[in-house]
Coordinates of C-alpha atoms in Angstrom, one line a residue:
Chain A
M1 CA 96.7 95.9 112.9
E2 CA 92.8 96.2 112.3
K3 CA 93.1 99.2 110.6
E4 CA 95.7 98.0 108.4
A5 CA 93.9 94.9 107.6
S6 CA 91.0 96.7 106.7
Q7 CA 92.8 99.0 104.7
L8 CA 94.3 96.4 103.0
E9 CA 90.9 94.6 102.4
K10 CA 89.6 98.0 101.2
D11 CA 92.2 98.5 98.6
H12 CA 92.3 95.0 97.6
V13 CA 89.3 93.4 98.1
H14 CA 86.4 96.0 97.8
R15 CA 87.4 98.2 95.6
V16 CA 88.5 95.8 92.8
Y17 CA 85.5 94.1 93.1
E18 CA 83.8 97.3 92.6
K19 CA 85.5 97.3 89.5
I20 CA 85.3 94.2 88.0
A21 CA 81.5 93.8 89.1
P22 CA 80.5 94.0 85.5
H23 CA 82.1 91.3 84.1
F24 CA 81.4 89.0 86.8
R25 CA 78.5 87.4 84.1
D26 CA 81.5 85.8 82.6
A27 CA 81.6 81.9 82.3
R28 CA 84.4 81.4 84.8
Y29 CA 82.3 82.2 87.4
K30 CA 79.7 79.6 87.6
A31 CA 78.4 78.1 90.4
W32 CA 80.2 75.0 92.2
P33 CA 78.0 71.8 91.5
K34 CA 78.7 70.4 94.9
V35 CA 77.1 73.9 96.5
Q36 CA 74.2 74.0 94.3
Q37 CA 73.6 70.1 95.5
F38 CA 74.2 71.1 99.0
L39 CA 71.0 73.9 98.3
S40 CA 69.2 71.8 96.6
D41 CA 69.1 69.1 99.5
Q42 CA 67.9 71.7 102.0
E43 CA 64.0 71.4 102.9
P44 CA 61.3 73.1 101.8
G45 CA 60.8 76.4 103.6
S46 CA 64.8 76.7 104.6
L47 CA 66.1 80.0 105.0
I48 CA 68.9 80.4 103.7
A49 CA 71.7 83.3 103.7
D50 CA 74.3 83.6 101.2
I51 CA 77.1 86.0 102.8
G52 CA 79.0 87.3 100.2
C53 CA 76.8 86.2 97.6
G54 CA 78.5 88.6 95.0
N55 CA 76.1 88.6 91.9
G56 CA 73.6 85.9 93.3
K57 CA 74.8 83.0 91.6
Y58 CA 73.6 80.8 94.2
L59 CA 70.3 82.7 94.9
H60 CA 68.1 81.0 92.1
I61 CA 68.8 77.4 93.7
N62 CA 66.1 75.3 95.2
S63 CA 62.5 77.7 94.5
Q64 CA 61.4 75.9 97.6
T65 CA 63.6 77.9 100.0
Y66 CA 63.9 81.3 101.0
K67 CA 67.3 82.8 99.8
L68 CA 68.6 86.3 101.4
G69 CA 72.2 87.5 99.6
C70 CA 74.3 89.8 100.9
D71 CA 77.7 91.2 99.8
Y72 CA 79.8 94.5 100.5
C73 CA 79.8 95.5 96.5
F74 CA 77.3 97.6 95.9
P75 CA 77.5 96.9 92.0
L76 CA 77.5 93.1 92.6
V77 CA 74.3 93.4 95.0
E78 CA 72.4 95.8 92.1
S79 CA 73.5 92.6 89.8
A80 CA 71.8 90.2 91.8
R81 CA 68.9 92.3 92.8
N82 CA 68.2 92.5 88.9
D83 CA 67.7 89.1 88.8
G84 CA 64.8 89.3 91.0
H85 CA 66.9 88.4 94.5
E86 CA 66.5 89.3 98.0
V87 CA 70.0 91.1 98.7
M88 CA 71.2 94.0 100.3
V89 CA 74.6 95.4 101.4
C90 CA 76.7 95.2 104.6
H91 CA 79.8 94.3 105.6
S92 CA 80.6 90.3 106.7
L93 CA 81.8 91.2 110.2
Y94 CA 78.6 93.2 111.2
L95 CA 75.6 91.2 109.7
P96 CA 72.5 92.6 110.1
Y97 CA 70.6 89.6 111.2
R98 CA 69.0 88.6 114.4
N99 CA 70.6 85.9 116.4
E100 CA 69.7 82.4 114.8
C101 CA 67.3 83.0 112.6
F102 CA 68.8 81.1 109.8
D103 CA 68.6 77.5 108.8
V104 CA 71.6 77.6 106.3
V105 CA 74.6 79.8 105.8
L106 CA 76.7 79.7 103.2
S107 CA 80.1 81.6 102.7
I108 CA 81.6 80.5 99.3
A109 CA 85.0 82.3 98.3
V110 CA 84.7 85.0 100.9
I111 CA 86.7 84.7 104.1
H112 CA 90.0 84.0 102.3
H113 CA 89.8 87.7 101.0
F114 CA 89.8 88.8 104.9
S115 CA 93.7 89.7 105.8
T116 CA 94.2 88.3 109.3
K117 CA 93.3 85.0 111.2
E118 CA 91.5 87.2 113.6
R119 CA 89.3 88.4 111.2
R120 CA 88.6 85.2 109.6
V121 CA 87.6 83.7 113.0
R122 CA 85.1 87.1 113.5
A123 CA 83.7 86.4 110.2
I124 CA 82.8 82.6 110.7
K125 CA 81.5 83.5 114.5
E126 CA 79.3 86.3 113.2
M127 CA 78.1 83.8 110.2
A128 CA 77.3 81.3 113.1
R129 CA 75.7 83.6 115.1
T130 CA 73.0 84.0 112.6
L131 CA 72.7 80.3 112.3
R132 CA 70.1 78.1 114.1
V133 CA 71.1 75.4 116.6
G134 CA 71.1 72.5 113.8
G135 CA 71.5 74.7 110.8
Q136 CA 74.2 74.0 108.5
M137 CA 77.1 75.7 107.2
M138 CA 79.3 75.5 103.7
I139 CA 82.3 77.6 103.6
Y140 CA 84.5 77.4 100.2
V141 CA 88.1 78.7 100.7
W142 CA 90.8 78.8 98.5
A143 CA 93.3 76.1 98.6
M144 CA 96.9 76.8 98.6
E145 CA 97.5 73.2 97.2
Q146 CA 96.3 73.2 93.7
K147 CA 96.7 70.3 91.3
R148 CA 98.2 72.3 88.3
R149 CA 99.7 75.1 89.6
K150 CA 101.3 75.9 93.6
F151 CA 100.9 79.0 95.6
E152 CA 104.3 79.5 97.5
K153 CA 102.7 81.6 100.4
Q154 CA 99.4 82.1 101.6
D155 CA 99.1 85.4 101.1
V156 CA 98.9 86.6 97.7
F157 CA 97.9 88.7 95.1
V158 CA 95.7 87.9 92.2
P159 CA 95.9 89.8 89.0
W160 CA 92.5 90.3 87.4
N161 CA 92.1 91.0 83.9
P162 CA 88.6 93.5 82.3
S163 CA 89.3 91.6 79.2
P164 CA 90.9 88.5 77.8
P165 CA 94.2 89.7 75.9
S166 CA 95.1 89.1 72.5
W167 CA 98.0 86.9 73.9
T168 CA 96.2 84.2 75.8
L169 CA 96.9 80.7 77.0
S170 CA 95.1 79.5 74.2
N171 CA 98.1 79.9 72.4
T172 CA 99.8 77.8 74.9
C173 CA 98.0 75.5 77.5
S174 CA 99.4 75.9 81.1
R175 CA 101.4 72.5 81.1
G176 CA 103.0 74.1 78.1
I177 CA 104.2 77.2 79.0
Q178 CA 105.3 75.6 82.4
K179 CA 107.1 72.7 80.1
S180 CA 108.7 75.9 78.4
I181 CA 109.6 77.7 80.8
N182 CA 111.5 74.7 82.6
Q183 CA 113.3 74.0 79.7
K184 CA 117.0 73.8 80.3
D185 CA 117.8 76.7 77.5
K186 CA 115.1 79.0 79.0
R187 CA 116.7 78.7 82.5
L188 CA 120.3 79.4 81.2
A189 CA 118.6 82.4 80.0
M190 CA 117.2 83.1 83.3
D191 CA 120.2 82.7 84.7
Q192 CA 122.1 85.1 82.7
H193 CA 119.2 87.7 83.3
S194 CA 119.1 87.2 86.9
T195 CA 123.2 87.1 86.7
K196 CA 123.2 90.1 85.0
L197 CA 121.0 92.2 87.2
A198 CA 123.0 91.3 90.1
G199 CA 125.2 93.3 88.5
T200 CA 128.2 91.0 87.6
S201 CA 127.6 91.3 83.9
K202 CA 127.3 94.3 81.6
A203 CA 126.8 92.4 78.2
R204 CA 123.0 91.4 77.2
S205 CA 122.7 87.6 77.1
S206 CA 123.2 86.4 73.8
S207 CA 120.6 83.6 74.4
F208 CA 118.5 86.3 75.5
V209 CA 118.7 88.9 72.7
G210 CA 117.7 85.7 70.1
E211 CA 114.9 84.5 72.3
K212 CA 111.6 84.3 70.5
E213 CA 108.8 86.1 71.8
T214 CA 107.0 83.8 73.5
T215 CA 109.9 82.9 75.6
H216 CA 110.3 86.8 75.9
N217 CA 106.5 86.9 77.1
L218 CA 106.7 83.5 79.3
F219 CA 110.0 85.2 81.2
E220 CA 107.8 88.4 81.9
K221 CA 105.1 86.3 83.3
S222 CA 107.2 84.0 85.5
L223 CA 108.7 86.9 87.0
R224 CA 105.7 88.5 87.5
W225 CA 103.8 85.8 89.0
S226 CA 106.9 84.9 90.8
L227 CA 106.6 88.7 92.4
F228 CA 103.0 89.0 93.0
S229 CA 102.6 85.4 94.5
R230 CA 105.0 86.1 97.4
S231 CA 103.9 87.9 100.4
L232 CA 105.5 90.5 102.0
D233 CA 106.8 88.2 104.7
S234 CA 108.6 86.1 102.5
V235 CA 111.7 88.0 103.5
L236 CA 110.7 86.8 107.0
D237 CA 110.5 83.2 106.3
L238 CA 113.5 81.9 108.0
S239 CA 112.3 78.2 106.8
N240 CA 113.3 78.8 102.9
Q241 CA 117.0 78.6 102.5
W242 CA 116.8 81.4 99.8
H243 CA 115.8 84.1 102.6
Q244 CA 118.4 82.4 105.0
R245 CA 121.0 83.9 102.4
E246 CA 119.3 86.7 102.0
L247 CA 119.1 87.5 105.9
N248 CA 122.7 87.3 105.5
T249 CA 122.7 90.6 103.6
F250 CA 119.9 91.9 105.8
S251 CA 121.7 91.0 109.0
N252 CA 122.4 94.8 109.5
C253 CA 118.5 95.5 108.9
N254 CA 116.8 94.9 112.2
I255 CA 113.1 94.4 113.2
Q256 CA 112.2 94.4 116.9
L257 CA 109.2 91.8 116.6
D258 CA 107.5 93.8 118.9
E259 CA 107.6 96.7 117.1
L260 CA 105.8 95.1 114.2
N261 CA 102.8 94.5 116.4
T262 CA 102.6 98.4 117.1
G263 CA 102.1 98.4 112.8
K264 CA 105.6 100.4 112.5
L265 CA 106.7 98.2 110.0
F266 CA 103.3 99.1 108.0
E267 CA 104.8 102.4 107.7
Q268 CA 108.0 101.7 106.2
I269 CA 105.7 99.3 104.1
R270 CA 103.7 102.0 102.7
Q271 CA 106.6 104.4 101.8
G272 CA 107.7 101.8 99.4
G273 CA 110.9 100.9 100.5
F274 CA 110.2 97.5 101.5
M275 CA 108.7 96.5 99.0
K276 CA 111.4 97.7 96.5
H277 CA 114.3 96.0 98.1
I278 CA 112.0 92.7 98.3
S279 CA 111.7 92.9 94.6
N280 CA 115.6 93.2 94.1
L281 CA 116.2 90.5 96.2
S282 CA 113.7 88.4 94.5
L283 CA 115.5 89.1 91.2
R284 CA 118.7 88.0 92.8
C285 CA 117.7 84.4 93.3
R286 CA 117.7 82.1 90.2
Q287 CA 116.6 79.3 92.0
N288 CA 113.2 81.0 93.1
F289 CA 112.8 81.8 89.2
E290 CA 113.1 78.1 88.6
D291 CA 110.5 77.2 91.5
N292 CA 108.3 80.0 90.9
A293 CA 107.9 79.1 86.9
S294 CA 104.9 77.3 87.7
E295 CA 103.4 79.8 90.3
V296 CA 100.1 81.1 89.4
A297 CA 97.5 83.0 91.0
V298 CA 94.5 82.8 88.7
E299 CA 90.8 82.0 89.6
P300 CA 90.6 78.3 90.0
G301 CA 89.1 76.3 87.7
S302 CA 89.2 78.7 85.1
P303 CA 91.5 78.9 82.3
M304 CA 94.3 81.2 83.0
I305 CA 93.8 84.5 81.3
F306 CA 96.9 86.9 81.5
H307 CA 98.0 89.9 79.8
P308 CA 101.7 90.1 79.4
V309 CA 103.4 93.0 80.7
P310 CA 105.1 95.3 78.6
F311 CA 108.3 94.8 80.4
K312 CA 110.0 97.4 77.8
S313 CA 111.4 99.6 80.1
C314 CA 112.7 96.8 82.3
Y315 CA 114.7 95.1 79.6
S316 CA 115.8 98.5 77.6
E317 CA 117.6 99.0 81.0
L318 CA 119.4 95.5 80.6
G319 CA 123.5 95.7 80.8
Q320 CA 123.1 99.8 81.4
D321 CA 122.3 100.0 85.1
T322 CA 123.8 97.4 87.0
K323 CA 123.1 98.6 90.4
Q324 CA 119.3 98.6 90.2
P325 CA 117.3 95.4 89.2
P326 CA 114.8 97.1 86.1
M327 CA 111.8 95.7 87.8
S328 CA 108.7 97.4 86.6
P329 CA 108.2 100.3 88.7
A330 CA 104.7 100.0 88.7
I331 CA 104.5 96.4 89.8
I332 CA 106.8 96.9 92.5
Y333 CA 104.8 100.1 93.6
D334 CA 101.6 97.8 93.3
C335 CA 102.8 95.8 95.9
S336 CA 104.6 98.5 97.8
R337 CA 100.9 100.0 98.7
V338 CA 100.2 96.5 100.4
C339 CA 100.8 95.6 103.7
L340 CA 100.0 91.9 105.3
P341 CA 99.0 92.6 108.8
D342 CA 99.2 88.5 109.4
L343 CA 103.2 88.4 108.9
L344 CA 103.4 87.8 112.4
S345 CA 100.9 85.0 112.8
H346 CA 103.5 83.0 110.3
Q347 CA 106.5 84.2 112.5
K348 CA 105.7 83.2 116.0
D349 CA 109.1 80.9 116.2
V350 CA 111.1 83.4 114.0
K351 CA 111.2 85.6 117.4
Q352 CA 113.3 83.1 119.0
Q353 CA 115.8 82.7 116.3
L354 CA 116.5 86.5 115.1
K355 CA 116.4 89.1 117.5
I356 CA 116.3 92.3 115.5
D357 CA 117.1 96.2 116.3
Y358 CA 114.1 98.2 114.6
H359 CA 116.3 101.3 114.1
S360 CA 119.1 99.6 111.8
K361 CA 116.2 98.3 109.7
Q362 CA 115.2 101.8 109.2
S363 CA 117.9 103.4 108.1
A364 CA 118.6 100.2 105.7
F365 CA 115.7 101.0 104.1
R366 CA 116.4 104.8 103.7
K367 CA 119.7 103.5 101.8
L368 CA 117.8 101.2 99.6
Q369 CA 115.4 104.5 98.9
N370 CA 117.7 106.6 98.1
R371 CA 119.3 104.0 96.1
S372 CA 116.3 103.3 94.0
R373 CA 115.6 106.8 93.6
T374 CA 118.8 107.6 91.5
D375 CA 117.5 106.1 88.9
S376 CA 115.6 108.8 87.0
S377 CA 112.9 106.5 85.0
L378 CA 112.1 104.4 87.9
Q379 CA 111.4 108.0 89.6
D380 CA 109.1 109.2 87.3
T381 CA 107.1 106.2 87.2
D382 CA 106.9 106.2 90.5
N383 CA 105.1 109.5 90.8
D384 CA 102.5 108.2 87.8
C385 CA 101.5 105.4 90.3
S386 CA 101.2 107.9 93.2
M387 CA 99.2 110.0 91.3
A388 CA 97.1 106.8 90.8
T389 CA 96.9 106.3 94.3
R390 CA 95.8 110.0 95.1
N391 CA 93.0 109.4 93.0
K392 CA 92.1 106.1 95.0
Q393 CA 92.3 103.8 92.2
P394 CA 92.3 100.1 92.8
Q395 CA 96.0 99.1 92.6
R396 CA 96.7 98.5 88.7
S397 CA 99.6 96.7 86.8
P398 CA 100.6 98.6 83.5
N399 CA 98.3 96.3 81.6
G400 CA 95.5 97.2 84.0
A401 CA 94.9 94.4 85.9
C402 CA 93.9 95.1 89.3
L403 CA 95.2 93.0 92.3
R404 CA 92.9 90.7 94.8
Y405 CA 94.2 89.6 97.9
Y406 CA 93.7 86.3 99.0
H407 CA 94.7 84.3 101.9
V408 CA 94.9 80.8 100.5
F409 CA 94.3 78.2 103.1
K410 CA 96.6 74.9 103.7
E411 CA 94.8 71.3 104.0
G412 CA 93.1 71.6 107.3
E413 CA 93.5 74.9 108.0
L414 CA 90.1 75.6 107.6
V415 CA 88.7 72.8 109.9
E416 CA 91.4 73.8 112.2
L417 CA 90.3 77.4 112.4
I418 CA 86.9 76.4 113.3
E419 CA 87.8 73.4 115.8
H420 CA 90.1 75.8 117.4
H421 CA 88.3 78.8 117.5
V422 CA 84.7 78.6 117.0
P423 CA 82.9 76.3 119.4
E424 CA 79.7 77.0 118.5
L425 CA 80.5 75.1 115.3
H426 CA 80.8 71.4 115.0
V427 CA 82.7 70.4 111.6
I428 CA 80.6 67.5 109.9
H429 CA 82.5 66.9 106.6
S430 CA 85.3 68.6 105.0
Y431 CA 86.7 68.0 101.6
F432 CA 88.4 69.7 98.9
D433 CA 86.7 70.8 95.3
H434 CA 87.9 72.3 92.6
A435 CA 91.0 73.9 94.1
N436 CA 89.0 74.9 97.1
W437 CA 89.2 73.5 100.8
C438 CA 85.5 73.0 101.8
V439 CA 83.4 72.7 105.1
I440 CA 80.1 71.6 105.9
A441 CA 79.8 72.4 110.1
E442 CA 76.8 72.5 112.0
K443 CA 75.8 75.0 115.1
I444 CA 75.8 73.1 118.0
H445 CA 74.4 74.5 121.7
V446 CA 77.7 75.6 123.9
W447 CA 76.6 74.9 127.3
K448 CA 78.3 77.5 129.6
I449 CA 79.0 76.4 133.2
Chain B
M1 CA 63.2 94.4 100.1
K2 CA 60.1 91.9 101.2
L3 CA 58.7 91.6 104.4
L4 CA 60.1 88.4 105.1
T5 CA 63.4 89.6 104.5
H6 CA 62.9 92.6 107.0
N7 CA 61.6 90.2 109.3
M8 CA 65.3 88.9 109.6
L9 CA 66.9 92.3 110.3
T10 CA 68.2 94.3 113.2
S11 CA 70.0 96.9 113.8
H12 CA 73.8 96.1 114.7
V13 CA 74.9 99.7 115.6
R14 CA 77.3 99.7 118.8
G15 CA 75.8 100.5 121.9
V16 CA 72.3 99.1 120.8
R17 CA 70.9 97.0 123.8
P18 CA 70.9 93.5 123.1
G19 CA 67.5 92.9 120.8
G20 CA 67.1 96.8 121.2
G21 CA 67.7 97.2 117.3
F22 CA 64.6 94.7 116.1
P23 CA 62.5 95.2 114.5
L24 CA 63.5 97.9 112.5
R25 CA 60.8 100.4 111.4
I26 CA 59.7 100.8 108.1
Q27 CA 59.0 104.3 106.5
A28 CA 58.7 103.3 103.2
T29 CA 58.1 106.3 100.1
E30 CA 57.6 103.4 97.6
V31 CA 56.1 100.3 97.9
K32 CA 55.4 97.8 95.5
V33 CA 52.9 94.7 95.0
N34 CA 53.9 91.7 93.0
N35 CA 52.0 88.7 92.4
V36 CA 54.1 85.5 93.9
D37 CA 53.1 81.9 93.4
F38 CA 51.2 80.5 96.4
N39 CA 53.0 77.5 98.1
Q40 CA 50.9 76.6 100.9
E41 CA 53.9 74.3 102.4
F42 CA 56.4 76.6 102.1
V43 CA 54.5 79.2 103.9
A44 CA 53.7 76.8 106.4
R45 CA 57.2 76.1 107.3
M46 CA 58.2 79.5 107.4
I47 CA 55.6 80.9 109.9
P48 CA 57.3 79.2 113.0
K49 CA 60.6 81.0 111.7
V50 CA 59.2 84.7 111.7
E51 CA 58.7 87.3 114.8
W52 CA 55.2 87.2 114.2
G53 CA 54.8 90.3 116.5
A54 CA 57.4 92.3 114.0
L55 CA 55.7 90.6 110.6
L56 CA 52.1 92.5 111.7
E57 CA 53.8 95.6 112.8
A58 CA 55.8 95.9 109.7
A59 CA 52.6 95.1 107.7
E60 CA 50.4 97.5 109.3
S61 CA 53.1 100.3 108.8
L62 CA 52.9 99.4 105.2
G63 CA 49.2 99.6 105.0
H64 CA 48.9 95.9 104.5
L65 CA 47.8 94.3 107.7
S66 CA 44.2 93.4 106.1
D67 CA 42.7 91.3 109.2
L68 CA 45.7 89.1 109.9
P69 CA 45.2 88.2 113.6
H70 CA 47.4 89.0 116.7
Q71 CA 47.6 85.5 117.5
L72 CA 48.6 82.7 115.3
P73 CA 45.6 80.5 115.1
P74 CA 45.8 76.7 116.0
E75 CA 46.6 74.0 113.1
Y76 CA 47.2 77.0 110.4
E77 CA 49.2 74.5 108.5
N78 CA 46.0 73.5 106.5
N79 CA 44.2 76.9 107.4
E80 CA 45.0 78.2 103.3
D81 CA 42.9 80.9 103.8
F82 CA 44.9 82.2 106.3
L83 CA 48.2 80.9 104.6
R84 CA 47.0 83.2 101.8
K85 CA 47.0 86.3 103.7
V86 CA 50.1 85.4 105.4
H87 CA 52.0 84.9 102.0
H88 CA 50.4 88.2 100.1
V89 CA 52.3 89.8 103.4
L90 CA 55.5 87.7 103.3
L91 CA 56.3 87.8 100.1
E92 CA 54.0 89.9 97.7
V93 CA 54.7 93.3 99.6
E94 CA 58.3 95.0 98.6
V95 CA 59.6 98.3 99.9
M96 CA 61.3 99.8 96.8
E97 CA 62.7 103.2 98.6
G98 CA 62.4 104.1 102.0
I99 CA 64.1 103.7 105.4
L100 CA 64.6 101.2 108.3
K101 CA 65.3 103.1 111.4
C102 CA 66.5 101.7 114.5
P103 CA 64.2 101.4 117.2
D104 CA 66.9 102.0 120.0
S105 CA 69.2 104.5 118.3
G106 CA 67.1 106.2 115.8
R107 CA 70.2 105.3 113.0
E108 CA 68.1 105.0 109.7
F109 CA 69.3 102.6 107.0
P110 CA 68.3 103.7 103.8
I111 CA 66.5 101.5 101.0
T112 CA 67.1 102.1 97.4
K113 CA 65.7 100.1 94.3
G114 CA 64.9 97.7 96.8
I115 CA 68.3 97.4 98.4
P116 CA 68.6 98.1 102.2
N117 CA 72.1 99.4 103.1
M118 CA 73.1 98.2 106.2
L119 CA 76.3 99.2 106.1
L120 CA 78.0 100.8 109.2
S121 CA 80.5 103.9 109.7
E122 CA 83.7 102.8 111.8
E123 CA 82.5 104.1 114.7
E124 CA 79.1 102.3 114.6
E125 CA 80.8 99.3 114.5
T126 CA 80.9 96.9 117.7

């Protein structure tokens, strides 16, 4: 699992940040005021480490203190260096600092990029190691619960666009979009669309043909977000009623949960068949579209910027291919490249409810894979995508957005993580700030008996 | 990389004895000296936080030891002359290009454009 976790982070954190580093000077990457305040409050002569400093936006605060930034991303570190900051390149699980040398440690929007709970705990412990007793650590992570939007799952992929698109949300505010998506007639259109995708009707939905451009785009967007904000473990989530229905279709697809541990599932996922199947399943569920219409994954506190995906191939297939839901193959491929090593941690209770045989699942997957290959247009694009992978590009959607992996935190999750797994830290303060869960913790002496 | 930064750095290669990775030996090919505003209180507060021996060693390897004493003078907080020398060594001397060498394993970490690269390979990670 460690290797998969590390690979996921390489593909969907490190490579993406390297790519987007030049654009990090944008206004949407301003410093959080409470973090600024925390730094300003530190006493003169404090030694402060910013772990995952990015382009160094906190390194200029409080000139009476000495700040050391570090990040995994070379271009971002260079950018910070050019601003005159003391920075270095390192990995936050292996900090090159001696024990207890800092008075303050910052971790702002970093550990939510770690793909397993174990790695997130390790990151916190490693930072705590470098903090002196009595020193304070401030941690900010993205919250799952946000005011204007809702992540349905904790493990998500967030598209990042290099340039604001011509069609942005300045045309329609985010609330407006949600409103229009939830309007009854749109629901009908989506209903008909999803019914068609399930293969029950060949005729193109008349209400759909007549839709205005914006609705078309809105639908595309919700479809896309629906897929992206869904984690790969959604099929295994028994708490969701939708998944119950799908699990019935899955009943002959079995997974030995022990096998998951050995990472065999991840091999399946890498072959792409798994994600294709999930995308098929998600398209068949109208209810999910409605639920997910408001689901967005964007930089917290920033205006939502999203490029409409050219779903042309998707819609041209409407009414023609009743077997294969015409999902944009590049998007499927994007997600299919990803495996989520932390699948199991959410599914402990699944073990009792569902005992499945791994080998039947394998054959079921192969069936699905073969079915998808009958569609030649999908095949062609698959080849294109695999070319991109061979060139080791970060996974991109058709419009060029890079996908960043996030594990968004539930309320209390960060506090619980520290209280249960990091005895050397004592949580002093925890709060919600601009779509982040935040903790200030103090390093305490742990007495070993 | 300033010498105050260097004072915090240690090698974290797998197999290195506890404490064996500090201090990193500096082999500098390019050193820069800047003018940094002197802040007496800042320097005085920083002194107890640094490993004094390591600082001296680092300063010496760069030819900037000058006449810094081996032992901290008593009541240095008010000794402006002393503090200015410390200020110079901690904050004004910068290694722009060079190598940081682990005293235990010999592993070399490069410094490029003032940025140390402390990344480990997979084999070196603990």
